[in-house]
CSV table of C-alpha atoms in Angstrom, one decimal:
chain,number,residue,atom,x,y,z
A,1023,UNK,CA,11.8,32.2,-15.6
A,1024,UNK,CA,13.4,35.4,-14.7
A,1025,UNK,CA,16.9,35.8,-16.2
A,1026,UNK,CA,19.9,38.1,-15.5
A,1027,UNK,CA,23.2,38.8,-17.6
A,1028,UNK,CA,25.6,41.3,-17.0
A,1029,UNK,CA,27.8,42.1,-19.7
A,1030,UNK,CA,31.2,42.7,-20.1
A,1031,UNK,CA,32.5,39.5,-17.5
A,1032,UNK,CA,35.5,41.4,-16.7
A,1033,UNK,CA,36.5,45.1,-17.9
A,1034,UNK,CA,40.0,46.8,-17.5
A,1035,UNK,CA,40.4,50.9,-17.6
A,1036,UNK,CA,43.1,52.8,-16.8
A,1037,UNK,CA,42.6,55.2,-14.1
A,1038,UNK,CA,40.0,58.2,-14.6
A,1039,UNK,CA,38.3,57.2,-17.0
A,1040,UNK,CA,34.4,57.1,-17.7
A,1041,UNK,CA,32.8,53.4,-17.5
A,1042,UNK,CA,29.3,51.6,-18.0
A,1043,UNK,CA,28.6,48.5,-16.7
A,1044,UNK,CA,25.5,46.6,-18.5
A,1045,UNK,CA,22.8,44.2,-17.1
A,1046,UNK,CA,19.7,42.9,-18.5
A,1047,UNK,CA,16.9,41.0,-17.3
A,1048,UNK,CA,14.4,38.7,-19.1
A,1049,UNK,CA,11.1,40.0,-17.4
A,1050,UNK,CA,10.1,43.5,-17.1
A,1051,UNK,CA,7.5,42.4,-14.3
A,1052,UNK,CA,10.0,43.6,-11.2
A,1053,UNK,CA,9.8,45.3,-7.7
A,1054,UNK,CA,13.1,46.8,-8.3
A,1055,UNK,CA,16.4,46.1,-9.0
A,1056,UNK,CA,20.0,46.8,-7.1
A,1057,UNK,CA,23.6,47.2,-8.0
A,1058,UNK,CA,25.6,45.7,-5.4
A,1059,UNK,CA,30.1,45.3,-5.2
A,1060,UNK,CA,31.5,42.6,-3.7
A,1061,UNK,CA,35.4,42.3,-3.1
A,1062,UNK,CA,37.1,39.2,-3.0
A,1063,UNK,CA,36.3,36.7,-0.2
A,1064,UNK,CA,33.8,39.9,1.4
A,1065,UNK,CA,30.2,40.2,1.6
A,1066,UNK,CA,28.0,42.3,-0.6
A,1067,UNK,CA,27.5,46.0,-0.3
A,1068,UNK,CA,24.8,47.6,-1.9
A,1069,UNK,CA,25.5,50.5,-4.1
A,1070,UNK,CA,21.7,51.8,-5.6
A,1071,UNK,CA,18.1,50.4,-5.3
A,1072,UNK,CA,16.0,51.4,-8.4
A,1073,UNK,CA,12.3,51.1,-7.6
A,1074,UNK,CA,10.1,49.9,-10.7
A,1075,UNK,CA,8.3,53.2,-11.0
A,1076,UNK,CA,12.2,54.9,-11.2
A,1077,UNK,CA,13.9,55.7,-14.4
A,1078,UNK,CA,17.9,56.3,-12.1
A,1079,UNK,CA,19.6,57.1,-9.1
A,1080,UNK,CA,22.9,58.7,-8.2
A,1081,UNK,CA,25.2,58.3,-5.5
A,1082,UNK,CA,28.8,60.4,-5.2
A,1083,UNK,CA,30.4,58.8,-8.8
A,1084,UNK,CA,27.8,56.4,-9.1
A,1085,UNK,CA,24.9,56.8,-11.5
A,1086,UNK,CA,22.4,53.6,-12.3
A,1087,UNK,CA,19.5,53.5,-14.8
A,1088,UNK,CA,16.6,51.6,-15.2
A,1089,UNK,CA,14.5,51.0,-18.6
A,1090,UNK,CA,11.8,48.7,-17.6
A,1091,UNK,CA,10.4,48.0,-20.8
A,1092,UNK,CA,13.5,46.9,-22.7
A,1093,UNK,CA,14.8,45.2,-19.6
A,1094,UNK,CA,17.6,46.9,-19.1
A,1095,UNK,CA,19.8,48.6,-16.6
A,1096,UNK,CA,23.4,50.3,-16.6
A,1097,UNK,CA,25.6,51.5,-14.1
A,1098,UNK,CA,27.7,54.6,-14.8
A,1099,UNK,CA,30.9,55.2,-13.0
A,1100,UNK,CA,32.3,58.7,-13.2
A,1101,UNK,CA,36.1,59.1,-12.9
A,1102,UNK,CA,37.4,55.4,-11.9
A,1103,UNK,CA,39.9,54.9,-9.2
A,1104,UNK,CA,41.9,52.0,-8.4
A,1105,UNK,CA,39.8,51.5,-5.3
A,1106,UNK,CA,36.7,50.8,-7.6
A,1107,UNK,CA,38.3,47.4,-8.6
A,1108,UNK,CA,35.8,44.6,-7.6
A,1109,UNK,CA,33.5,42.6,-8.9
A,1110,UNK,CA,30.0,44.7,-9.2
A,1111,UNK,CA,26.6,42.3,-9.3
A,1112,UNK,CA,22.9,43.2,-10.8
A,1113,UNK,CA,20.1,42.0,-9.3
A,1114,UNK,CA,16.0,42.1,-9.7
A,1115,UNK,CA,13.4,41.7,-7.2
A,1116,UNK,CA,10.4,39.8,-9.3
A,1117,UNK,CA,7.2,40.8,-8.6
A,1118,UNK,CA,6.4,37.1,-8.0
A,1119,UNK,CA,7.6,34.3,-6.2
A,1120,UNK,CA,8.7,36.0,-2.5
A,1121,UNK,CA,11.3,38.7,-2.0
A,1122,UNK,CA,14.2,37.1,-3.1
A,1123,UNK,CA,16.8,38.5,-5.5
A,1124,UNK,CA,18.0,36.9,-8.8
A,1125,UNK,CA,21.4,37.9,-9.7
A,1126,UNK,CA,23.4,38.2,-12.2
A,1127,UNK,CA,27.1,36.4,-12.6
A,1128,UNK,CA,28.9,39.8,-12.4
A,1129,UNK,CA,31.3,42.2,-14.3
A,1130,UNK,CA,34.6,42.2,-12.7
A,1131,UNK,CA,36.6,45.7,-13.1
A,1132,UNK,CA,40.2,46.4,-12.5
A,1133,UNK,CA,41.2,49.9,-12.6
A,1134,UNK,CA,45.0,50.2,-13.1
A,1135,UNK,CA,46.7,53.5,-11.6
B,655,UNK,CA,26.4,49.5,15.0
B,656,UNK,CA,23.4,47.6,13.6
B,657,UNK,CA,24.2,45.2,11.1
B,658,UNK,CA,24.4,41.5,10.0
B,659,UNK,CA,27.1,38.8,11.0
B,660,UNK,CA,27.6,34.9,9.7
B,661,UNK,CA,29.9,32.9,11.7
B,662,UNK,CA,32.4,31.3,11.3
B,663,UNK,CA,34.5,32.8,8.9
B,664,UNK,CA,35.8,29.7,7.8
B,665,UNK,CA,34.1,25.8,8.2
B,666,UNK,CA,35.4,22.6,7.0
B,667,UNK,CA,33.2,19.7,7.1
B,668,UNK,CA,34.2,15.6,6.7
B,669,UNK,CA,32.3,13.8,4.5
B,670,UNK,CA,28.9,12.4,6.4
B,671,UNK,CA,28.9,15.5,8.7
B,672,UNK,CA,26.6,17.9,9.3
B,673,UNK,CA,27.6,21.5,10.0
B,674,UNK,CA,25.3,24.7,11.1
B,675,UNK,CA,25.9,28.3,9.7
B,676,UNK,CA,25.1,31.2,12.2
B,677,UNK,CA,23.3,34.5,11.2
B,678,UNK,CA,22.3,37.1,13.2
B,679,UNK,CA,20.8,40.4,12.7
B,680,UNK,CA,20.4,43.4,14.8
B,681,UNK,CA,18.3,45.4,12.1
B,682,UNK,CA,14.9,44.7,13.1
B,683,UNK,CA,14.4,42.9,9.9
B,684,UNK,CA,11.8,40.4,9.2
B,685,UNK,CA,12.6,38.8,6.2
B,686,UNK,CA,16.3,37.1,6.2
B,687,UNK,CA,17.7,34.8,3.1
B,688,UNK,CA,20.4,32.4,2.6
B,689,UNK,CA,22.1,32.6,-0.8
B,690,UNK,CA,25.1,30.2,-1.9
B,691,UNK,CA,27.6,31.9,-4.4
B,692,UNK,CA,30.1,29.4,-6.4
B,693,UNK,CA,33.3,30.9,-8.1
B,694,UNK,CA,32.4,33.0,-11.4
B,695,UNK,CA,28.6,32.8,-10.9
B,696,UNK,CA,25.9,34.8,-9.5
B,697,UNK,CA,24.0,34.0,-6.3
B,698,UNK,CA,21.7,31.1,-5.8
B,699,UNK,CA,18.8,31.2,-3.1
B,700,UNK,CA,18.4,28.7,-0.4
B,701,UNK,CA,15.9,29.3,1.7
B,702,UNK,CA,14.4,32.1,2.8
B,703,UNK,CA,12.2,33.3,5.7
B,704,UNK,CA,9.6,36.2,5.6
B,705,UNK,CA,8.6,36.1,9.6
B,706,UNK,CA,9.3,34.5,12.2
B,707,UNK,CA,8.3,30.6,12.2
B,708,UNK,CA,8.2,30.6,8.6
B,709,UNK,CA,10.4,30.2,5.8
B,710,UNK,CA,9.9,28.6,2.3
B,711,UNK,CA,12.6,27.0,0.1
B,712,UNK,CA,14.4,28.3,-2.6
B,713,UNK,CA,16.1,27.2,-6.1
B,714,UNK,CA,18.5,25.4,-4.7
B,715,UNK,CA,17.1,23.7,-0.8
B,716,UNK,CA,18.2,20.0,-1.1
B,717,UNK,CA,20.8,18.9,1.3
B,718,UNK,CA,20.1,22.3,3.1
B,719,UNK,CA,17.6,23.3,6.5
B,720,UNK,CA,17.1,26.4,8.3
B,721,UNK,CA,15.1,27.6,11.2
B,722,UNK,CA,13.7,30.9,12.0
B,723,UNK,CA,12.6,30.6,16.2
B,724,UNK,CA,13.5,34.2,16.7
B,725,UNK,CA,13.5,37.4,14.7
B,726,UNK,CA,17.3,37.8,14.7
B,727,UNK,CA,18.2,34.8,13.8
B,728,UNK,CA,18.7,32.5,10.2
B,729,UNK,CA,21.1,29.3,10.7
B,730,UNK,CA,21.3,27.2,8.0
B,731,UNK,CA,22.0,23.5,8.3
B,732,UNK,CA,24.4,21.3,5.7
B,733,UNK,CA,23.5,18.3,5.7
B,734,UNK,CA,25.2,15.4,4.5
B,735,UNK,CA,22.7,14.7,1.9
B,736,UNK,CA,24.1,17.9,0.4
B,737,UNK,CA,27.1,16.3,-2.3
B,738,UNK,CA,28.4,19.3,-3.1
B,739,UNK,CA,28.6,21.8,-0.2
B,740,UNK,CA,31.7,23.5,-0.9
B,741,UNK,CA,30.9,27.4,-1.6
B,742,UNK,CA,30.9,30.7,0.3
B,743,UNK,CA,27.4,31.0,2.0
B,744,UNK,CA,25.8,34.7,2.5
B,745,UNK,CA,22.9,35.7,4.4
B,746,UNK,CA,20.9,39.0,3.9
B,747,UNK,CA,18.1,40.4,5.4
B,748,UNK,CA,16.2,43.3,4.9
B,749,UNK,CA,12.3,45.4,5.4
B,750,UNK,CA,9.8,45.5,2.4
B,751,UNK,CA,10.0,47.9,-0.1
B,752,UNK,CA,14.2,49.0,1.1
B,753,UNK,CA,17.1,47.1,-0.7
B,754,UNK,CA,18.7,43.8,0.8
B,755,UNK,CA,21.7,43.7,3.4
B,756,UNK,CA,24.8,41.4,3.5
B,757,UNK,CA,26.4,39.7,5.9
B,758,UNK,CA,30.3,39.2,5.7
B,759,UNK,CA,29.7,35.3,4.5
B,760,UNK,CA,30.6,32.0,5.5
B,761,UNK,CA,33.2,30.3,2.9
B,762,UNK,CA,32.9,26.1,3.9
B,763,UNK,CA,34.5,23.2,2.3
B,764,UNK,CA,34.8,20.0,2.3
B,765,UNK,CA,37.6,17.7,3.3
């Protein structure tokens, strides 16, 4: 069974600097996997898809890997700002079972000013 | 604006009671999924419906029903067979092959 862990729980960098978030997965057999944030009480907004056949993607600060074959992804964020403090979730798309997400618990970052 | 709302914001339920979660979608989405997130854990799936008239259960069904009559719309039912209901609810939809949408969420408990 497909299994996601996301690693640190909860991070804490001062203001500008560099971070990596780390998730890995059990099962290289995926679709694709996504980063999502989610604030407190809020929804979930998707940050980067990485299709299967992708090795990253990059969007403004944001830069997300994917290594299939060691089952493991990272999110990169460039420059940290206070406004980055949320809770930031990995999840795979298995290639079976449906179209359904497993998810990871989360890393929760606080970036102090 | 396309997007995806859950109402209500907020839902308390009795014990014994049944209460219904709206979704709706104006995204021209066909698959839709209801996911149920508990404090410091990831998201669990429901139920979840690929077209319209169908849906299939997920890890976590019992005590839970949904219907899927028309393409923009997802409401989960839960039930009072459900023992542990309280939990902020999210649905998502989204088209093959693109990533997943969120809607706002639905946080319910119990009194």
């Amino acid at each position: 069974k497909q299994e996601v862990t996301q690693i640190p729980a909860a991070l804490s960098v001062p203001e500008g600097e560099n971070l990596v978030l780390n998730c890995s997965f059990t099962d290289s057999a995926i679709y694709n996997l996504q980063w999502f944030r989610q604030d407190p009480g809020k929804g979930l907004t998707s940050l980067l898809l990485i299709q299967s056949s992708q090795r990253e993607q990059t969007s403004g600060r944001l830069n997300a890997s994917l290594d299939k074959s060691s089952g493991r992804s990272t999110l990169y964020i460039a420059a940290s700002q206070p406004g980055d403090s949320a809770t930031y979730l990995c999840a795979v798309r298995p290639r079976q079972a449906g179209t359904a997400l497993i998810f990871g618990k989360g890393t929760t970052l606080s970036v102090s000013s | 604006d396309g997007g995806i709302t859950q109402s209500p914001k907020y839902l308390f339920r009795k014990e014994g009671q049944n209460v219904t979660l709206s979704c709706e979608q104006n995204l021209n989405h066909d698959a839709m999924y209801w996911y149920r997130q508990d404090p410091g854990q990831g998201l669990r799936l429901i139920y979840y419906s690929q077209i319209v008239n169908d849906f299939q259960k997920g890890d976590i069904a019992e005590g839970y029903s949904v219907s899927r009559e028309k393409k923009e719309s997802f409401p989960l039912t839960v039930t009072s067979a459900q023992k542990n209901p309280t939990a902020f609810y999210l649905c998502a939809s989204k088209v093959p092959g693109r990533e997943q949408f969120f809607g706002p969420g639905t946080r319910l408990t119990v009194l």
